[in-house]
CSV table of C-alpha atoms in Angstrom, one decimal:
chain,number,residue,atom,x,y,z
H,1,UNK,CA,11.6,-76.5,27.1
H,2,UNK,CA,14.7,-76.1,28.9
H,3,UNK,CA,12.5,-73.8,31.4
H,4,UNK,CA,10.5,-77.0,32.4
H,5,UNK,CA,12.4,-78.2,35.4
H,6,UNK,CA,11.6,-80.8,37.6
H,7,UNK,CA,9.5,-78.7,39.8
H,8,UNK,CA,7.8,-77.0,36.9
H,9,UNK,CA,6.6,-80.4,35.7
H,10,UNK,CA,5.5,-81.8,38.7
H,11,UNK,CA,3.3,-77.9,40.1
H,12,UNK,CA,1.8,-78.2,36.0
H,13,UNK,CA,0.7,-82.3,37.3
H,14,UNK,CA,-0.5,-81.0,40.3
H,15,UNK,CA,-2.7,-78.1,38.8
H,16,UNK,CA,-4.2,-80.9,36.7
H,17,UNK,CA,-5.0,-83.2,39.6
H,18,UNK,CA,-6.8,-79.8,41.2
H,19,UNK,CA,-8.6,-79.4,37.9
H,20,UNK,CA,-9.8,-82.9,37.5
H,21,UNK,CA,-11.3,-82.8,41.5
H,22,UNK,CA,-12.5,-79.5,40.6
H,23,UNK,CA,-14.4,-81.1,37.4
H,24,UNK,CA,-16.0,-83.6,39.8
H,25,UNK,CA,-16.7,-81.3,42.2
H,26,UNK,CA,-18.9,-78.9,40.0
H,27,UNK,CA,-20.6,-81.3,38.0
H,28,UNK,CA,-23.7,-81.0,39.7
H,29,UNK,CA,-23.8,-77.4,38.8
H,30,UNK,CA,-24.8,-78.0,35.5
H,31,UNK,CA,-26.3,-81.6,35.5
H,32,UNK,CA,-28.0,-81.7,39.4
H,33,UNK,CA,-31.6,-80.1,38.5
H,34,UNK,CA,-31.6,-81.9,35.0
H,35,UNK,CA,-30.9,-85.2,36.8
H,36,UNK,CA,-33.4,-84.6,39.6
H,37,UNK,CA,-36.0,-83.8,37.7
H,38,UNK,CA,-35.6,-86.6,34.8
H,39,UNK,CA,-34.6,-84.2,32.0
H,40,UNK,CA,-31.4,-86.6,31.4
H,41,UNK,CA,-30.3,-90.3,32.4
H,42,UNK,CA,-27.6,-89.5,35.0
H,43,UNK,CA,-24.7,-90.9,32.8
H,44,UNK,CA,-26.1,-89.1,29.6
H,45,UNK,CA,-26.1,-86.2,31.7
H,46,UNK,CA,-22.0,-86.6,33.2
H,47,UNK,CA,-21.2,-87.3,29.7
H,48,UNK,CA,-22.1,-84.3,28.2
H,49,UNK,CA,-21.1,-81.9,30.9
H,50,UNK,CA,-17.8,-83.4,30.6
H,51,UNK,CA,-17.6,-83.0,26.6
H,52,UNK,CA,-19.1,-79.7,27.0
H,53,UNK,CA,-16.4,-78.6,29.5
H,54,UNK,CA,-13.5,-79.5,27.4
H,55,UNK,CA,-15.6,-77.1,24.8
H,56,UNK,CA,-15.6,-73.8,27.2
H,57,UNK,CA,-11.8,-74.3,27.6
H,58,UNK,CA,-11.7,-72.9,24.0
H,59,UNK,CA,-14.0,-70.1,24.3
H,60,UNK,CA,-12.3,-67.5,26.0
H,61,UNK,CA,-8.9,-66.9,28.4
H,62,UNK,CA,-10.2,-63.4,30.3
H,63,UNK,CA,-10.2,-65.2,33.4
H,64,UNK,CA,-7.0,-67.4,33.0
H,65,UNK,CA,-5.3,-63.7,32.4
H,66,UNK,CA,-7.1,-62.5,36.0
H,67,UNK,CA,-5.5,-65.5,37.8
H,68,UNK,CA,-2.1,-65.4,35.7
H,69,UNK,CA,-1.6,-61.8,36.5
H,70,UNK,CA,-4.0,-60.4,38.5
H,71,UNK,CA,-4.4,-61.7,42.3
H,72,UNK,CA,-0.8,-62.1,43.1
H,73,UNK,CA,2.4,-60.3,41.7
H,74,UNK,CA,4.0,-62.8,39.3
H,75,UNK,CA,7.1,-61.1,39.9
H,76,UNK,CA,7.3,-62.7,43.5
H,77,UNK,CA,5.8,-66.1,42.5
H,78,UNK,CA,7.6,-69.2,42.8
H,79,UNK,CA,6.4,-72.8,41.1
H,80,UNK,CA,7.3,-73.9,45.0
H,81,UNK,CA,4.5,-71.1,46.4
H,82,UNK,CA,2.4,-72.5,43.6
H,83,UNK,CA,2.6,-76.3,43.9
H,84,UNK,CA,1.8,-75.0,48.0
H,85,UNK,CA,-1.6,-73.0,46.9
H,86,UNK,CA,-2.8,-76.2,44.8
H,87,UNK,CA,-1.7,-78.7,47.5
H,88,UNK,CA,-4.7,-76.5,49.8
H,89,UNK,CA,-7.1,-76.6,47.2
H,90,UNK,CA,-7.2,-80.0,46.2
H,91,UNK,CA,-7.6,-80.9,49.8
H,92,UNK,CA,-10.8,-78.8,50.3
H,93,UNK,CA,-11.7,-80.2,47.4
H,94,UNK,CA,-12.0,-83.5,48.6
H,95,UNK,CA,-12.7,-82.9,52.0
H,96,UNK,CA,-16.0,-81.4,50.5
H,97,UNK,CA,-16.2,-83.6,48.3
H,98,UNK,CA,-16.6,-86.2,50.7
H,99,UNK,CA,-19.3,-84.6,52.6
H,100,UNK,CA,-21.3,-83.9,49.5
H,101,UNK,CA,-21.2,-80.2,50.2
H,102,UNK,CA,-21.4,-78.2,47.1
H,103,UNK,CA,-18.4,-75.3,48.1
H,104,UNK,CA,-16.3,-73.3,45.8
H,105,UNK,CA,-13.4,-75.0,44.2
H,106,UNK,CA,-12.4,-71.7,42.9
H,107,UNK,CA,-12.3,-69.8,46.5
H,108,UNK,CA,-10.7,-72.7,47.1
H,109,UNK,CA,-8.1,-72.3,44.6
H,110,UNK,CA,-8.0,-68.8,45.3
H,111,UNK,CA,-7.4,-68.9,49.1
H,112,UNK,CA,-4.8,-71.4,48.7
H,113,UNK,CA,-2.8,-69.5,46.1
H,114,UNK,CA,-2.9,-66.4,48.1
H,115,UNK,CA,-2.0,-67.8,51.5
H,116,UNK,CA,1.0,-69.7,49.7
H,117,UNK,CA,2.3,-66.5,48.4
H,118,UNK,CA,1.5,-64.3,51.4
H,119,UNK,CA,3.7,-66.8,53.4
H,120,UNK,CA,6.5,-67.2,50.5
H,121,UNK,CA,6.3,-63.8,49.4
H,122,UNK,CA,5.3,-61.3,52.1
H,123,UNK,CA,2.1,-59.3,52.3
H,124,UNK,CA,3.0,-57.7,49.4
H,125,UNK,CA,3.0,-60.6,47.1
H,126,UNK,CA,-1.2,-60.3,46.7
H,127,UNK,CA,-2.7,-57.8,45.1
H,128,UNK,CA,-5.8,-57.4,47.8
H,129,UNK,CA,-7.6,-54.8,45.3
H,130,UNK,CA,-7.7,-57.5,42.6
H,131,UNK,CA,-9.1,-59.9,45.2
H,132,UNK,CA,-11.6,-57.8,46.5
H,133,UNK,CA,-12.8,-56.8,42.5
H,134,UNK,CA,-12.4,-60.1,40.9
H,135,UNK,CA,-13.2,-62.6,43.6
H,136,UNK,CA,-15.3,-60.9,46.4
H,137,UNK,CA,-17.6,-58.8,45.2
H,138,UNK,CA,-18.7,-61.4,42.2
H,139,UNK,CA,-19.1,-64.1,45.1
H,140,UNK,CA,-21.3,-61.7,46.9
H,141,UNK,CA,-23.4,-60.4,43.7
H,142,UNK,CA,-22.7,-63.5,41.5
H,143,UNK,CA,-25.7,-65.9,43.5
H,144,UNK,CA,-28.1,-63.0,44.0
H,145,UNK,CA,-28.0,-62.2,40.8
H,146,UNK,CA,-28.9,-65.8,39.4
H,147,UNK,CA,-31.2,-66.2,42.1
H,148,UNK,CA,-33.4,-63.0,41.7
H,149,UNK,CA,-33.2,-64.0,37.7
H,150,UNK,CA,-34.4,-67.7,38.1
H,151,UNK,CA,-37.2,-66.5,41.0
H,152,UNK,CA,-38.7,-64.6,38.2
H,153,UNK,CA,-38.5,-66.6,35.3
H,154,UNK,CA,-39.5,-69.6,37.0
H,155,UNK,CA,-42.6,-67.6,38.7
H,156,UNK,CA,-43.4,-66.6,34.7
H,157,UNK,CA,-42.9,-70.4,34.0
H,158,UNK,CA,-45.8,-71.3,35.9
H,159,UNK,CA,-47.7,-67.7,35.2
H,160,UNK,CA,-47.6,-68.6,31.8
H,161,UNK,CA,-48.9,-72.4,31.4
H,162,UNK,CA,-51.0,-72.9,34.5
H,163,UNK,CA,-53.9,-73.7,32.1
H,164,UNK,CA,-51.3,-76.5,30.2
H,165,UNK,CA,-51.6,-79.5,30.8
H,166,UNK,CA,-49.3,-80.9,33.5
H,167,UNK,CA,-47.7,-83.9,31.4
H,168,UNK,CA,-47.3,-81.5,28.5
H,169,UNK,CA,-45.4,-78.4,30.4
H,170,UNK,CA,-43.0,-81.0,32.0
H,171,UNK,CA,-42.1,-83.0,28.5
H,172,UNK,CA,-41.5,-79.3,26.8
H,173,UNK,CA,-39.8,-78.2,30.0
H,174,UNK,CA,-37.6,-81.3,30.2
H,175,UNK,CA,-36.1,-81.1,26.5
H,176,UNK,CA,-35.7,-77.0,27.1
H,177,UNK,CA,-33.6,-78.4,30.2
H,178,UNK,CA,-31.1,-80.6,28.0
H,179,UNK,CA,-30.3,-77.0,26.3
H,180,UNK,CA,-30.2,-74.9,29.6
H,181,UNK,CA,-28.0,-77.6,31.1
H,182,UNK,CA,-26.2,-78.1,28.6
H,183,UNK,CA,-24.9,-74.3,28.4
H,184,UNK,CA,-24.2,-74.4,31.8
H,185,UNK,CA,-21.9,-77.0,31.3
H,186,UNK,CA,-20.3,-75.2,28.3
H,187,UNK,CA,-20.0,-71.9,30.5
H,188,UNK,CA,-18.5,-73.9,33.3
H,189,UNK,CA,-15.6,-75.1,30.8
H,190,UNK,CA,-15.1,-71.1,29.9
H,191,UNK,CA,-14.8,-70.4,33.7
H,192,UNK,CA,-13.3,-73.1,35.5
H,193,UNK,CA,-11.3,-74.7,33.4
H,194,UNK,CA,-9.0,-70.9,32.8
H,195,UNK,CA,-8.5,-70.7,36.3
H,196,UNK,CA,-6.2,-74.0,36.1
H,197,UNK,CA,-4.8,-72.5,32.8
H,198,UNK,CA,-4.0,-69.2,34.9
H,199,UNK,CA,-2.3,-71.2,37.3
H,200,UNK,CA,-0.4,-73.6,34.8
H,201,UNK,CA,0.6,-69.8,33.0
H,202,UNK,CA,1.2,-68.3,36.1
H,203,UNK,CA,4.0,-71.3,37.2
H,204,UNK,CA,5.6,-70.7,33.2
H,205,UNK,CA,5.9,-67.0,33.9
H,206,UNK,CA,7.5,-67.7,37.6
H,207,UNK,CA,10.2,-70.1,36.2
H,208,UNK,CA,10.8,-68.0,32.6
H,209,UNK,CA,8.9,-69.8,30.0
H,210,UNK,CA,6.5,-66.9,29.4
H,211,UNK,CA,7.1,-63.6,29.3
H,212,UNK,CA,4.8,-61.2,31.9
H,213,UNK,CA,1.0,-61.2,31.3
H,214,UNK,CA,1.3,-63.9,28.9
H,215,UNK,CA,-1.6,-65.8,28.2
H,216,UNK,CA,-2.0,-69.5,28.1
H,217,UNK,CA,-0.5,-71.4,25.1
H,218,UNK,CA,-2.7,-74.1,23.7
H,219,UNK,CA,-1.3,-77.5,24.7
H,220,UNK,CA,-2.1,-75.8,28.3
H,221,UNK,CA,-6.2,-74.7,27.2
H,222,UNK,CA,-6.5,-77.9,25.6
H,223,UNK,CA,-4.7,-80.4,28.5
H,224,UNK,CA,-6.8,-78.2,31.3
H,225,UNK,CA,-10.3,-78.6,29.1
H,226,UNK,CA,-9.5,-82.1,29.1
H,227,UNK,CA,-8.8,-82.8,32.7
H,228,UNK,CA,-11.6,-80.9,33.9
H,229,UNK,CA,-13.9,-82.7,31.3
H,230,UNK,CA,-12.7,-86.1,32.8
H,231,UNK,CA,-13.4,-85.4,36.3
H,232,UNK,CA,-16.7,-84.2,35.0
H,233,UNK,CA,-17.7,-87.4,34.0
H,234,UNK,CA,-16.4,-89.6,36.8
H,235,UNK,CA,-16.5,-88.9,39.9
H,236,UNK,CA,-19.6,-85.8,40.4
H,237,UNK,CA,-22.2,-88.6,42.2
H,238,UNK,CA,-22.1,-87.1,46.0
H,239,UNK,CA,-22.1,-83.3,45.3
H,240,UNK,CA,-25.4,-84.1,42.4
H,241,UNK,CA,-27.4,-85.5,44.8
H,242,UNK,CA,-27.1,-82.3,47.7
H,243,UNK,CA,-27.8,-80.1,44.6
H,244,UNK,CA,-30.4,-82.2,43.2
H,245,UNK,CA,-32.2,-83.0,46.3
H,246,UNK,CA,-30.5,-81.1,49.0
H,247,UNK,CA,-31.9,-77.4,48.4
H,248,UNK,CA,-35.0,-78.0,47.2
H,249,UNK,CA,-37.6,-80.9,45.3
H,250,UNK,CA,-37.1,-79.1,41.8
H,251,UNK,CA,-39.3,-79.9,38.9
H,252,UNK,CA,-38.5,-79.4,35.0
H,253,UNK,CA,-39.6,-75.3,34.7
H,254,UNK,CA,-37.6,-74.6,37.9
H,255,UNK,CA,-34.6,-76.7,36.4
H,256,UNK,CA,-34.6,-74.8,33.4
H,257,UNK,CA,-35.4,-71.4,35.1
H,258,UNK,CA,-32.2,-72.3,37.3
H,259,UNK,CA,-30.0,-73.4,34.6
H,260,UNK,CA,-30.7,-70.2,32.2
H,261,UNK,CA,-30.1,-68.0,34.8
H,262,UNK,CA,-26.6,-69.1,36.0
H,263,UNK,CA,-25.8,-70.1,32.6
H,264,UNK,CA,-26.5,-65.8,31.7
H,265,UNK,CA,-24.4,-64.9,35.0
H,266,UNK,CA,-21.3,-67.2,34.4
H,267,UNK,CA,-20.9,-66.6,30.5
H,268,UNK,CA,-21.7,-62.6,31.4
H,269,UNK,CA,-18.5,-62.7,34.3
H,270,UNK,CA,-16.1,-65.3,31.6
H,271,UNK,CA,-16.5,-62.2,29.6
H,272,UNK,CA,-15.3,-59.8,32.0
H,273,UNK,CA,-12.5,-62.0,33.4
H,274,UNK,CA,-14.7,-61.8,36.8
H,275,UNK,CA,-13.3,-65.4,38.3
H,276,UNK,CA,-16.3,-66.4,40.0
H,277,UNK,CA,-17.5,-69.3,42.0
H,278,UNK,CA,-20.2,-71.6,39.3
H,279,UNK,CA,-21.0,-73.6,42.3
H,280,UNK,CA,-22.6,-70.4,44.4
H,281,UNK,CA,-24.1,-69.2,40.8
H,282,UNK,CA,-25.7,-72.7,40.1
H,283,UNK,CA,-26.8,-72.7,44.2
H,284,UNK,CA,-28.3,-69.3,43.9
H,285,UNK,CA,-30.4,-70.3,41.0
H,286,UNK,CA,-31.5,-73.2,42.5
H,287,UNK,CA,-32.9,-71.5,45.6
H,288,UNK,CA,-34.6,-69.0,43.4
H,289,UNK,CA,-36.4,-71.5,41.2
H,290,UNK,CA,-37.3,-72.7,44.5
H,291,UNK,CA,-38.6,-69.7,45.7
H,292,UNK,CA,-40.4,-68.9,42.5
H,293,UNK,CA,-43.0,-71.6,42.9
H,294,UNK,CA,-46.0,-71.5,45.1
H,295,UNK,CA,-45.3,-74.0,48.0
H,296,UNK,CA,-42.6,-75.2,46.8
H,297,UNK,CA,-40.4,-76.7,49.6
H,298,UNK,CA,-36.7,-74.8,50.8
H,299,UNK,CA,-34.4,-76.3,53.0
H,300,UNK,CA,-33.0,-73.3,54.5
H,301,UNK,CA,-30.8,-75.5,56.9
H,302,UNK,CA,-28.8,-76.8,54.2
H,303,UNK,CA,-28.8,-73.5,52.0
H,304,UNK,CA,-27.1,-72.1,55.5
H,305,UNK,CA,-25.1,-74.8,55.5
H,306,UNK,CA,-23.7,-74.3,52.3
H,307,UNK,CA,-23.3,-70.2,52.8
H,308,UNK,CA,-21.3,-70.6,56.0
H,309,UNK,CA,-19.3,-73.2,54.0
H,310,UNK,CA,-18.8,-70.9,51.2
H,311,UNK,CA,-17.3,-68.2,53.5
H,312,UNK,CA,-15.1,-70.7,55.3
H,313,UNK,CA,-13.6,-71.7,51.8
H,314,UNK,CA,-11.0,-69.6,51.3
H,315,UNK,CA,-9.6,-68.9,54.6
H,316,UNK,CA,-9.5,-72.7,55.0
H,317,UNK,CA,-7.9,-73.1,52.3
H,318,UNK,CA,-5.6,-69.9,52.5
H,319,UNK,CA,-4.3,-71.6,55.7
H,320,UNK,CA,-2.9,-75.3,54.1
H,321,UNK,CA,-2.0,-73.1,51.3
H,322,UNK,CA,0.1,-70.7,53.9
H,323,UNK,CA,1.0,-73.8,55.8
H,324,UNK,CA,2.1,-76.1,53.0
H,325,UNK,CA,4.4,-72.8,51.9
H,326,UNK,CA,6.2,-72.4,55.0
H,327,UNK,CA,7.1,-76.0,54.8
H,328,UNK,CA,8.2,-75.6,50.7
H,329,UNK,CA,10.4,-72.2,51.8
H,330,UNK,CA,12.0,-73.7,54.6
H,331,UNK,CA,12.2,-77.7,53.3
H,332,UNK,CA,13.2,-77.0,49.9
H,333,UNK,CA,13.1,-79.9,47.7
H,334,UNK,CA,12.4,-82.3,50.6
H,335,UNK,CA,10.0,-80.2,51.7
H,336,UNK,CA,8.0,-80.2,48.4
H,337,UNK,CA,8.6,-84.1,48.6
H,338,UNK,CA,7.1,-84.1,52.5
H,339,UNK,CA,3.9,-81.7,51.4
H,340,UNK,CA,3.3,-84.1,48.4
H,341,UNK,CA,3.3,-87.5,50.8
H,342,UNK,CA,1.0,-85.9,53.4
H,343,UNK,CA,-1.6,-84.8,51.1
H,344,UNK,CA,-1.5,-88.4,49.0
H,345,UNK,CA,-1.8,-90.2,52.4
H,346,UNK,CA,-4.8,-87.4,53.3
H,347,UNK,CA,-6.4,-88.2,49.6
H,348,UNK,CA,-6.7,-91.7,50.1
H,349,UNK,CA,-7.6,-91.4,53.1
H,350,UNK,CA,-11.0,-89.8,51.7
H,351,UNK,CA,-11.2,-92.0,48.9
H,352,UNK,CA,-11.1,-94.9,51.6
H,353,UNK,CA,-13.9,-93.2,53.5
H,354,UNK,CA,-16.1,-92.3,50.6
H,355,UNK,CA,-16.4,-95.7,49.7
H,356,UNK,CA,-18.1,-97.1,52.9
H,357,UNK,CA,-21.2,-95.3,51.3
H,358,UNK,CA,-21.0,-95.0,47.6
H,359,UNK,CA,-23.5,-92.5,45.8
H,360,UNK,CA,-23.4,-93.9,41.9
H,361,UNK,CA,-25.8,-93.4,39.1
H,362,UNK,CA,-28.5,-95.7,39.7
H,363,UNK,CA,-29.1,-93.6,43.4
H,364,UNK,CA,-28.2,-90.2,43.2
H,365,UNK,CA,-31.8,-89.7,43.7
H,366,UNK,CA,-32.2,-91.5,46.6
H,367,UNK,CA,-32.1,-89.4,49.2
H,368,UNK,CA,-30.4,-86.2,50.7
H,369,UNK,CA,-28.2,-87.5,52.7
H,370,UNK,CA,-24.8,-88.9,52.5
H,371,UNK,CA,-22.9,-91.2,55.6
H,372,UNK,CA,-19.2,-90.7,55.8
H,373,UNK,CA,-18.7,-93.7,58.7
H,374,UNK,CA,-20.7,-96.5,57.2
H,375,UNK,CA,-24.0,-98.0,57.8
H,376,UNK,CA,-24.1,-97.7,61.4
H,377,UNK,CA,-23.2,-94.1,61.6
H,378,UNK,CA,-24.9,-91.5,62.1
H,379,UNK,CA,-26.1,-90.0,59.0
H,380,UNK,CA,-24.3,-86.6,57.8
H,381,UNK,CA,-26.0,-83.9,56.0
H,382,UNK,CA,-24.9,-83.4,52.3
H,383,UNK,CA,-24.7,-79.8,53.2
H,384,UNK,CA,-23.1,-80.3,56.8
């Protein structure tokens, strides 16, 4: 214990706070279709996503080794270039939060780790082969992938019981949805919640309470299952509805074509330590179920939304990351204290704004659309 300093404790805090808005942030990708279509009560729903999530955590650390040791030298890492990287990504976070747009909290995480440690550590601090094997290719093949799956399985879907009887293919289809969800919720804690564990590792290697390529000790599996299963439950309302309603008007065999296929992709990549994006998985198979039905309705607008959001992601946060580590270098301590102010004042400022328009459980299913300025505003695309 005598490794834990001061700035240890307060960069493991912070990686919490990122996993609990990334918990909330990616709720919908398990519970958005299952919601929309009725499958589950919307708190039902939260509820087991979150318990689920806590679940994953214990399932596998492949992809907490790929952030611990893989993306950026540990040997060059500081907990100061750390605390930086999570500082970016918990701002995206919000910021898309806020918006209701369904982006990466992983790329997020990503970009903001690697443009604190470019910026603390020189060019040679990232290992850009790693990147390019573990993050960018996966976030290119990752959605296809789940998409092509669910556009076939939800075209066999309604192959299969076009002579069923309506009511009875959506009861059957509804209860095979609180399974498919279900495991995506369960997957989602074996991807997700590692990549704050590699981060909480990563910060004990830099300061000397791990040795190199260490994996995660349990207190730090089970404390990042739990924080990501919290933010699971609470706060997911804005993000649901754009992935509910946004992409497409889903109904119980695409929910469950959508939810089988990412489930297959996310669990497949855990295994590999591939630290993909469940949010571009989940989004993929959505637009394929959509795509798999005859005449079924896709919002391309918002889908290219969300794509130019997804590529926009990292970089953004790459540069708060970057600029929050220039300040840490430089500042030291007070500058660690000044990065922490400015990004508590820009929190609250979001939480201030979100609630001049508050999407709860009783209408996530409203509409599409979510107002950042109030009544009188104009309204803001989910996706936007």
């Amino acid at each position: 214990m005598d490794h834990i300093t001061f700035l240890v404790a307060v960069v493991i805090v912070t990686a919490l706070a990122f996993d609990f808005t990334n918990g909330f942030h990616d709720t919908a990708n398990a519970m958005a279709t299952s919601i929309a279509t009725g499958a589950l009560r919307p708190r039902t729903a939260v509820l087991i996503s979150g318990v689920l999530n806590v679940g994953g955590a214990f399932l596998s650390t492949e992809v907490a080794k790929t952030i611990s040791g893989g993306i950026v030298d540990d040997t060059l890492v500081t907990p100061g270039m750390i605390f930086a990287g999570l500082v970016g990504a918990i701002l995206w976070n919000l910021a898309t939060w806020l918006l209701g747009l369904p982006s990466s909290s992983s790329h997020a995480l990503f970009g903001g780790l690697i443009g604190a440690v470019w910026v603390g550590a020189g060019e040679h601090g990232v290992h850009f082969d790693k990147v390019v094997e573990k993050v960018l290719i996966p976030a290119v093949a990752s959605p296809l992938v789940a998409g092509v799956a669910a556009l076939i399985a939800t075209y066999l879907a309604y192959k299969i019981t076009a002579r069923a009887r309506e009511k009875t293919v959506t009861k059957g289809f509804r209860l095979g949805q609180i399974a498919s969800a279900s495991l995506v919720s369960l997957a989602h804690g074996t991807n997700d919640a590692q990549k704050t564990m590699g981060v909480i590792t990563l910060t004990l290697i830099s300061a000397g309470a791990l040795g190199h390529d260490a994996g995660p000790p349990l207190w730090v599996i089970a404390s990042a299952g739990l924080a990501i299963g919290l933010g699971t439950y609470l706060c997911g309302w804005r993000i649901i509805r754009t992935m509910g309603k946004g992409l497409t008007d889903i109904q119980s065999p695409q929910g469950f074509a959508a939810e089988a296929a990412s489930t297959t992709v996310i669990l497949t990549s855990a295994h590999l330590g591939f630290a993909l994006s469940t949010t571009q998985v989940c989004s993929g198979g959505i637009l394929g179920a959509g795509l798999g039905r005859r005449l079924a309705e896709v919002r391309w607008g918002t889908a290219g939304r969300m794509v130019v959001a997804w590529l926009v992601t990292l970089p953004a946060a790459a540069l708060v990351g970057g600029l929050s580590a220039s300040v840490v270098t430089h500042g030291g301590n007070f500058g660690i204290v000044v990065i922490a102010l400015l990004a508590l004042a820009v929190a609250t400022f979001i939480v201030v704004m979100s609630r001049r328009n508050p999407v709860h459980a009783s209408n996530v299913n409203e509409t599409h659309e979510v107002s950042v300025r109030g009544a009188a505003a104009t309204q803001v695309s989910t996706a936007a």
